[in-house]
XYZ file of C-alpha atoms in Angstrom:
520
model
C 24.570 -49.503 -8.330
C 27.888 -48.488 -9.900
C 28.124 -44.966 -11.179
C 27.877 -44.325 -14.913
C 27.200 -41.183 -16.874
C 29.092 -39.116 -19.402
C 32.814 -38.632 -19.419
C 32.828 -34.995 -18.266
C 30.143 -35.381 -15.600
C 31.820 -38.517 -14.271
C 35.224 -36.850 -13.940
C 33.694 -33.856 -12.155
C 31.824 -36.169 -9.771
C 34.957 -38.220 -9.125
C 37.037 -35.118 -8.381
C 34.400 -33.945 -5.883
C 34.196 -37.374 -4.216
C 37.982 -37.537 -3.865
C 38.141 -34.049 -2.373
C 35.212 -34.520 0.025
C 36.503 -37.906 1.204
C 40.117 -36.797 1.631
C 41.523 -39.109 -1.051
C 43.026 -36.851 -3.743
C 43.221 -33.063 -3.969
C 44.221 -30.768 -6.804
C 47.786 -29.646 -6.144
C 48.235 -25.919 -5.382
C 44.434 -25.649 -5.227
C 44.312 -22.193 -3.604
C 46.407 -20.806 -6.477
C 44.301 -22.273 -9.258
C 45.876 -25.732 -9.300
C 48.747 -27.150 -11.335
C 47.962 -29.446 -14.252
C 49.636 -32.828 -14.077
C 50.091 -32.802 -10.289
C 47.890 -33.980 -7.393
C 48.145 -34.239 -3.604
C 46.984 -37.243 -1.572
C 44.916 -36.850 1.577
C 44.707 -39.162 4.578
C 42.425 -41.708 2.882
C 44.455 -41.638 -0.320
C 47.678 -42.364 1.558
C 46.095 -45.329 3.352
C 44.718 -46.650 0.059
C 48.184 -46.356 -1.496
C 49.760 -48.166 1.455
C 47.251 -51.023 1.186
C 47.820 -51.404 -2.556
C 51.589 -51.341 -2.148
C 51.475 -54.001 0.582
C 49.103 -56.173 -1.446
C 51.390 -55.998 -4.516
C 54.556 -56.702 -2.535
C 52.837 -59.683 -0.902
C 51.568 -61.012 -4.251
C 54.946 -60.860 -5.997
C 57.366 -61.463 -3.138
C 59.173 -64.725 -2.473
C 62.227 -65.692 -0.344
C 64.475 -64.364 -3.118
C 62.922 -60.899 -3.348
C 64.893 -57.935 -2.003
C 63.365 -54.530 -1.329
C 65.139 -51.369 -2.385
C 64.649 -47.617 -2.057
C 66.883 -45.794 -4.517
C 67.541 -42.085 -4.937
C 65.323 -39.862 -7.076
C 68.349 -38.001 -8.472
C 71.165 -40.072 -9.989
C 74.508 -39.328 -11.591
C 73.769 -38.170 -15.134
C 76.096 -40.869 -16.488
C 73.343 -43.336 -15.506
C 70.952 -41.816 -18.055
C 73.657 -41.651 -20.706
C 74.455 -45.350 -20.221
C 70.772 -46.363 -20.181
C 70.216 -44.250 -23.343
C 67.348 -42.334 -21.743
C 69.142 -39.086 -22.562
C 68.963 -40.077 -26.238
C 65.625 -41.844 -26.595
C 63.388 -40.654 -23.744
C 61.691 -37.871 -25.699
C 58.587 -36.986 -27.694
C 57.860 -35.084 -30.891
C 55.376 -32.221 -30.607
C 53.557 -29.824 -32.895
C 51.605 -26.635 -32.203
C 48.074 -26.173 -33.505
C 47.647 -22.683 -34.927
C 43.871 -22.816 -34.429
C 43.495 -24.045 -30.840
C 46.942 -22.763 -29.726
C 47.480 -26.159 -28.085
C 50.460 -28.517 -28.246
C 50.025 -32.082 -29.472
C 52.181 -35.215 -29.485
C 52.970 -36.385 -32.993
C 52.187 -40.010 -32.146
C 48.689 -39.001 -31.027
C 48.187 -37.561 -34.512
C 49.587 -40.745 -36.034
C 47.021 -42.821 -34.135
C 44.238 -41.205 -36.131
C 42.021 -42.372 -38.942
C 42.700 -39.960 -41.793
C 40.133 -39.774 -44.577
C 40.898 -37.884 -47.759
C 37.833 -36.878 -49.709
C 37.053 -33.869 -51.896
C 40.640 -32.740 -51.394
C 40.103 -32.264 -47.630
C 41.565 -34.082 -44.645
C 39.250 -35.304 -41.924
C 40.394 -36.902 -38.676
C 38.676 -39.393 -36.416
C 40.186 -41.329 -33.492
C 40.662 -45.068 -33.890
C 39.000 -46.995 -31.015
C 41.851 -49.541 -30.888
C 45.295 -47.949 -31.182
C 47.090 -51.274 -31.606
C 46.871 -51.102 -35.413
C 47.263 -47.801 -37.233
C 45.503 -47.385 -40.568
C 45.256 -44.567 -43.023
C 42.203 -44.942 -45.225
C 42.312 -43.112 -48.527
C 38.865 -42.770 -50.116
C 39.299 -43.862 -53.723
C 36.206 -45.254 -55.377
C 37.783 -47.359 -58.106
C 40.191 -50.292 -58.121
C 41.519 -48.918 -61.406
C 43.542 -46.348 -59.481
C 47.022 -47.882 -59.268
C 48.946 -48.091 -56.022
C 51.865 -46.121 -57.406
C 49.465 -43.259 -58.190
C 48.316 -43.416 -54.586
C 51.940 -43.088 -53.515
C 52.320 -40.078 -55.805
C 49.191 -38.640 -54.170
C 50.878 -38.979 -50.764
C 54.230 -37.623 -51.938
C 52.564 -34.475 -53.255
C 51.250 -33.919 -49.748
C 54.714 -34.085 -48.253
C 55.009 -37.782 -47.448
C 58.447 -39.214 -48.218
C 59.879 -42.744 -48.503
C 56.562 -44.376 -49.403
C 58.076 -47.175 -51.505
C 58.218 -49.577 -48.548
C 54.681 -48.762 -47.433
C 52.210 -51.615 -47.986
C 48.644 -51.046 -49.155
C 45.622 -53.309 -49.154
C 42.162 -52.757 -50.622
C 39.008 -53.069 -48.524
C 35.455 -51.742 -48.848
C 36.326 -49.406 -51.691
C 39.354 -47.933 -49.944
C 43.071 -48.459 -49.973
C 44.442 -49.070 -46.484
C 47.948 -48.159 -45.451
C 48.449 -50.545 -42.543
C 52.036 -50.165 -41.399
C 52.025 -48.441 -38.021
C 55.753 -47.636 -37.931
C 55.835 -46.281 -41.482
C 52.775 -44.142 -40.843
C 54.295 -42.418 -37.815
C 57.531 -41.979 -39.726
C 55.616 -40.421 -42.626
C 53.857 -37.962 -40.359
C 57.021 -36.999 -38.472
C 58.797 -36.341 -41.784
C 55.958 -34.497 -43.441
C 55.871 -30.765 -42.662
C 53.588 -30.222 -45.680
C 50.953 -32.552 -44.230
C 51.307 -30.991 -40.794
C 50.941 -27.495 -42.212
C 47.796 -28.479 -44.121
C 46.324 -29.606 -40.798
C 47.306 -26.328 -39.146
C 50.086 -28.002 -37.166
C 53.369 -26.115 -36.936
C 56.778 -26.146 -35.199
C 57.686 -29.835 -35.202
C 60.250 -30.331 -32.414
C 61.734 -32.792 -29.931
C 60.899 -32.532 -26.218
C 62.961 -34.195 -23.477
C 60.614 -36.064 -21.137
C 63.060 -35.897 -18.215
C 62.949 -32.918 -15.842
C 66.216 -31.046 -15.422
C 67.204 -29.948 -11.913
C 70.211 -27.872 -10.859
C 72.141 -29.563 -8.041
C 74.802 -27.504 -6.251
C 77.083 -24.967 -7.876
C 79.388 -27.373 -9.676
C 78.943 -28.585 -13.232
C 81.529 -31.339 -12.961
C 80.664 -34.943 -13.783
C 77.693 -36.149 -11.764
C 76.815 -32.670 -10.472
C 75.292 -29.481 -11.816
C 72.321 -30.062 -14.097
C 70.892 -33.497 -13.381
C 67.597 -35.265 -14.064
C 64.663 -36.289 -11.899
C 64.286 -40.012 -12.553
C 61.590 -41.018 -15.068
C 61.577 -44.610 -13.734
C 62.783 -46.445 -10.639
C 64.377 -49.138 -12.806
C 67.826 -47.582 -13.150
C 68.077 -47.367 -9.355
C 67.639 -51.144 -9.282
C 70.264 -51.751 -11.953
C 72.951 -49.539 -10.424
C 72.349 -51.215 -7.025
C 72.429 -54.690 -8.554
C 76.028 -55.272 -7.455
C 75.301 -53.964 -3.931
C 72.509 -56.516 -3.505
C 74.674 -59.218 -5.055
C 77.544 -58.496 -2.637
C 75.294 -58.070 0.432
C 73.101 -61.166 0.073
C 74.956 -63.415 -2.419
C 71.693 -64.367 -4.186
C 71.483 -67.136 -6.761
C 69.536 -66.665 -9.982
C 66.641 -66.184 -10.279
C 66.037 -63.362 -7.779
C 64.266 -60.018 -7.885
C 64.590 -56.436 -6.706
C 61.368 -54.650 -5.848
C 60.747 -51.005 -5.052
C 58.168 -48.231 -4.987
C 58.868 -44.567 -5.433
C 58.121 -41.254 -7.076
C 59.063 -40.743 -10.709
C 58.800 -37.673 -12.926
C 57.969 -37.299 -16.602
C 57.583 -34.033 -18.447
C 54.428 -35.201 -20.202
C 53.348 -32.944 -23.048
C 49.665 -33.485 -22.398
C 48.231 -34.134 -18.937
C 44.979 -36.070 -19.190
C 41.883 -35.994 -17.005
C 42.396 -35.952 -13.257
C 45.135 -38.429 -12.237
C 45.252 -40.331 -15.540
C 48.545 -38.892 -16.843
C 50.582 -37.131 -14.162
C 54.002 -35.503 -14.359
C 54.828 -36.740 -10.852
C 53.538 -40.187 -9.959
C 54.202 -43.325 -7.926
C 55.605 -46.417 -9.575
C 55.770 -50.006 -8.332
C 58.482 -51.969 -10.105
C 60.029 -55.404 -9.884
C 63.199 -56.427 -11.696
C 63.385 -60.173 -12.020
C 66.912 -61.401 -12.836
C 67.373 -64.853 -14.369
C 69.770 -66.894 -16.478
C 70.215 -65.908 -20.119
C 68.058 -68.734 -21.372
C 65.165 -67.924 -23.732
C 63.079 -70.902 -22.612
C 63.354 -69.883 -18.948
C 62.743 -66.283 -19.952
C 59.344 -66.978 -21.478
C 58.283 -69.371 -18.713
C 58.882 -66.675 -16.078
C 57.509 -63.952 -18.377
C 54.156 -65.725 -18.688
C 54.061 -66.315 -14.927
C 54.663 -62.626 -14.178
C 52.019 -61.531 -16.690
C 49.539 -63.902 -15.019
C 50.476 -62.775 -11.492
C 50.092 -59.070 -12.273
C 46.840 -59.597 -14.186
C 45.481 -61.676 -11.291
C 46.572 -58.980 -8.802
C 44.668 -56.319 -10.752
C 41.502 -58.452 -11.014
C 41.670 -59.167 -7.269
C 41.346 -55.421 -6.657
C 37.693 -55.868 -7.614
C 37.987 -54.728 -11.241
C 35.545 -56.717 -13.467
C 37.094 -58.961 -16.134
C 35.167 -57.147 -18.867
C 36.978 -53.909 -18.001
C 40.486 -55.381 -18.229
C 42.413 -56.652 -21.225
C 45.994 -57.437 -22.161
C 47.610 -55.655 -25.087
C 50.782 -56.950 -26.698
C 53.001 -54.092 -27.852
C 54.384 -54.779 -31.305
C 57.137 -53.212 -33.369
C 59.943 -50.843 -32.519
C 57.582 -47.858 -32.526
C 55.464 -49.138 -29.639
C 58.300 -50.611 -27.590
C 60.661 -48.622 -25.395
C 64.283 -48.524 -26.520
C 65.284 -51.022 -23.806
C 62.431 -53.477 -24.336
C 62.372 -56.703 -26.372
C 58.737 -57.568 -25.622
C 55.969 -55.947 -23.619
C 52.406 -56.732 -22.596
C 50.310 -53.913 -21.124
C 47.383 -54.310 -18.738
C 44.651 -51.950 -19.926
C 41.677 -50.715 -17.892
C 38.602 -49.788 -19.942
C 37.667 -46.548 -18.198
C 34.804 -44.197 -19.024
C 37.650 -41.786 -19.819
C 39.074 -44.158 -22.430
C 41.574 -46.996 -22.268
C 44.139 -46.485 -19.478
C 47.416 -48.397 -19.311
C 47.804 -49.331 -15.644
C 50.756 -51.710 -15.935
C 53.334 -53.070 -18.325
C 55.289 -56.313 -18.115
C 58.406 -55.911 -20.250
C 61.297 -58.156 -21.195
C 64.316 -55.865 -20.901
C 66.682 -58.735 -21.678
C 70.301 -57.913 -20.901
C 70.081 -54.363 -22.293
C 70.501 -52.471 -19.011
C 73.091 -54.713 -17.374
C 75.090 -54.714 -20.612
C 74.971 -50.908 -20.863
C 76.010 -50.343 -17.244
C 78.743 -52.976 -17.524
C 80.089 -51.102 -20.528
C 79.990 -47.546 -19.135
C 80.728 -48.137 -15.428
C 83.572 -50.633 -15.914
C 81.958 -52.902 -13.295
C 81.100 -56.469 -14.228
C 77.461 -57.553 -13.934
C 78.239 -61.100 -15.027
C 77.486 -64.443 -13.387
C 79.498 -67.601 -13.930
C 77.910 -70.685 -15.493
C 79.794 -73.690 -14.092
C 78.258 -76.160 -16.544
C 79.280 -74.131 -19.586
C 82.401 -72.792 -17.889
C 81.779 -69.212 -18.978
C 80.439 -65.880 -17.751
C 77.088 -64.448 -18.814
C 74.890 -61.393 -18.294
C 71.492 -62.100 -16.693
C 68.188 -61.381 -18.411
C 65.660 -59.047 -16.773
C 61.848 -59.089 -16.739
C 60.166 -55.932 -15.449
C 56.578 -55.678 -14.179
C 55.879 -51.941 -13.780
C 52.709 -50.562 -12.155
C 51.421 -46.988 -12.304
C 50.024 -46.765 -8.767
C 48.059 -43.548 -9.356
C 46.301 -45.035 -12.381
C 45.450 -48.184 -10.430
C 43.888 -45.983 -7.743
C 41.930 -44.148 -10.453
C 40.626 -47.496 -11.758
C 39.622 -48.591 -8.243
C 37.848 -45.297 -7.559
C 35.927 -45.452 -10.836
C 34.911 -49.043 -10.206
C 34.019 -48.437 -6.531
C 31.883 -45.317 -6.901
C 28.328 -46.558 -6.321
C 24.875 -45.247 -5.393
C 22.199 -46.361 -2.957
C 18.926 -45.032 -1.555
C 19.064 -43.514 1.932
C 16.977 -45.183 4.627
C 15.557 -43.182 7.530
C 16.258 -39.671 8.755
C 15.788 -36.441 6.846
C 17.468 -37.920 3.744
C 15.111 -40.929 3.549
C 14.530 -41.973 -0.073
C 17.226 -39.746 -1.542
C 20.151 -41.060 -3.583
C 23.627 -40.991 -2.051
C 26.999 -42.339 -3.106
C 29.401 -44.676 -1.358
C 32.796 -46.138 -2.236
C 32.419 -49.895 -2.493
C 36.038 -50.744 -1.623
C 37.048 -54.347 -1.054
C 37.721 -55.147 2.604
C 41.454 -55.667 2.041
C 41.837 -52.278 0.295
C 39.572 -49.936 2.213
C 41.578 -47.276 4.096
C 39.505 -47.795 7.262
C 37.893 -51.123 8.109
C 35.545 -49.708 10.757
C 34.167 -46.484 12.130
C 33.214 -46.058 15.787
C 30.604 -43.449 16.707
C 29.288 -42.448 20.141
C 25.561 -41.812 19.652
C 25.852 -38.471 21.486
C 28.990 -36.520 22.286
C 27.986 -34.921 25.604
C 27.421 -38.138 27.586
C 30.576 -39.052 29.509
C 29.695 -42.752 29.952
C 28.999 -43.228 26.239
C 32.154 -41.323 25.292
C 34.366 -43.431 27.603
C 32.754 -46.654 26.370
C 33.205 -45.657 22.716
C 36.898 -44.808 23.241
C 37.444 -48.146 24.988
C 35.814 -49.992 22.062
C 37.830 -47.885 19.593
C 41.099 -48.810 21.317
C 40.151 -52.500 21.420
C 39.161 -52.685 17.741
C 42.191 -50.599 16.657
C 44.510 -53.432 17.710
C 43.304 -55.499 14.759
C 42.277 -52.927 12.150
C 42.384 -49.268 11.092
C 39.421 -47.587 12.781
C 37.902 -44.150 12.149
C 36.443 -42.275 15.140
C 34.124 -39.264 15.088
C 31.558 -37.599 17.359
C 30.818 -34.442 15.325
C 27.416 -33.871 13.627
C 24.314 -36.045 13.887
C 24.625 -39.820 13.746
C 22.898 -39.812 10.333
C 25.480 -37.434 8.855
C 28.286 -39.520 10.326
C 26.840 -42.640 8.704
C 26.804 -40.869 5.328
C 30.368 -39.656 5.831
C 31.463 -43.191 6.683
C 29.812 -44.497 3.494
C 31.423 -41.746 1.423
C 34.821 -42.807 2.792
C 34.183 -46.427 1.793
C 34.242 -47.773 5.377
C 32.452 -51.175 5.355
C 31.071 -51.136 8.919
C 29.998 -48.498 11.426
C 29.847 -49.348 15.132
C 27.522 -47.135 17.184
C 27.865 -46.895 20.953
C 24.541 -45.890 22.558
C 22.881 -45.870 25.983
C 22.399 -49.675 25.950
C 26.129 -50.103 25.397
C 26.877 -48.870 28.914
C 24.335 -51.173 30.598
C 24.059 -54.260 28.350
C 27.531 -54.136 26.741
C 26.105 -54.130 23.204
C 26.763 -52.058 20.090
C 24.861 -51.437 16.859
C 26.693 -52.480 13.687
C 25.676 -50.935 10.351
C 26.746 -52.229 6.898
C 27.817 -49.673 4.289
C 26.298 -51.156 1.117
C 22.670 -51.506 2.264
C 22.514 -49.501 5.547
C 21.147 -52.516 7.445
C 21.863 -52.688 11.179
C 22.080 -55.343 13.863
C 22.852 -55.373 17.592
C 25.675 -57.498 18.961
C 27.614 -57.986 22.193
C 30.894 -56.045 22.302
C 33.021 -59.176 22.805
C 31.248 -60.867 19.872
C 31.793 -57.770 17.724
C 35.529 -57.810 18.495
C 35.714 -61.504 17.577
C 33.633 -60.959 14.414
C 35.816 -58.123 13.106
C 39.085 -59.808 14.064
C 38.064 -62.883 12.078
C 36.870 -60.808 9.135
C 39.871 -58.510 8.750
C 42.677 -60.743 9.982
């Protein structure tokens, strides 16, 4: 039984599960925590490692090169990539709640005007923005509607398109709507929203005492991508790859997010998996490989055990939704109980980045086309995964309940993490039935060492065997192996399955063979 429940109760339960199981902790917990930051425990690190390996394996081929680039780069990198110009948000302050809001989150709102008052309600699907103006008669002309908007501070409404539906005029141009809101202090003031300003999403950090070029105040990287682009020539010189080839890396990135969402949904420090696929500047080839990479990343996410009904692809349209470097983008969205969460994006960056760095670094990023007898800049496709959000999706999907069997907890409801075998941090747990029997302890350690050669194994002898079983379930470990008095005389162990608590007895050598076949 997969866990459901309300948004708030679910998040609280998930936070407790992650803390108790050693997956994710609140950062700076003993000092009240720090919003937008989390720490990973032993289980969380193993889960991350498994996901990273699975992704690398899924996307790698003989022409894939791994890279680990620096977190802090020369600030000229961000000038050339135009992050210093475009990587920002607009914010407003609410005079009632004293909170800060992103302007685009206000834009993605259904605004109803009735009785001279503004009422806001979130749109379930943010792909299309609509403003609905309640006007009960078709006799009201569109230009009068524009005048109505202008009086409320909206400017440049001539290019805005309206349609009529169910007794209402609909303004259905997403870009224009955001532009109207950003340029409309009168509207913002009516809503109690003040102090419209730009916020740089990149963290500044002071490096050394010098403020010369490349030193002084620098930025923590907001993406790993630029590390791939500035090392493009190093890889090209080291390995002499032919197109197409790809650079792949995982690392920490930092974004000064204005609003940090629930738990690990929107962090200011997070892990990113990125591939940069370089190919010839041919649009036909571009879209062939683009579709393949969308399919591969979608398949990878589904193979994590996420149900199809909870995953959908969203095509990002228009200059408002796309990043400044992106020509096209398709996002992979997870339908969480906390709302829709973007877990990945597959973007066509084209030749934007290589062109920019060629221009500002004075190094050539060009390849030579022998058939056409001319040089060209390669195109780039970028699958980008938010690893922390993927983990959040897996945790939400894995959190399940079952009824306890036997012991003092018989009949009560308990939770377990129903991880897939290839993702679970530990494949097995080994428990000596009692901790004060030397023969059982030695036998259990021998079995632990044998099984550890083929899988990650958890070992514990503290607390009663029943409590250890529950702990093993809570950690998402599929099988528990118990070493008892018969183990020392008959060379058998008791194997227990996480999902239904059923047990069976098996010879040690058969158990080793069984688990080796299952996990390898």
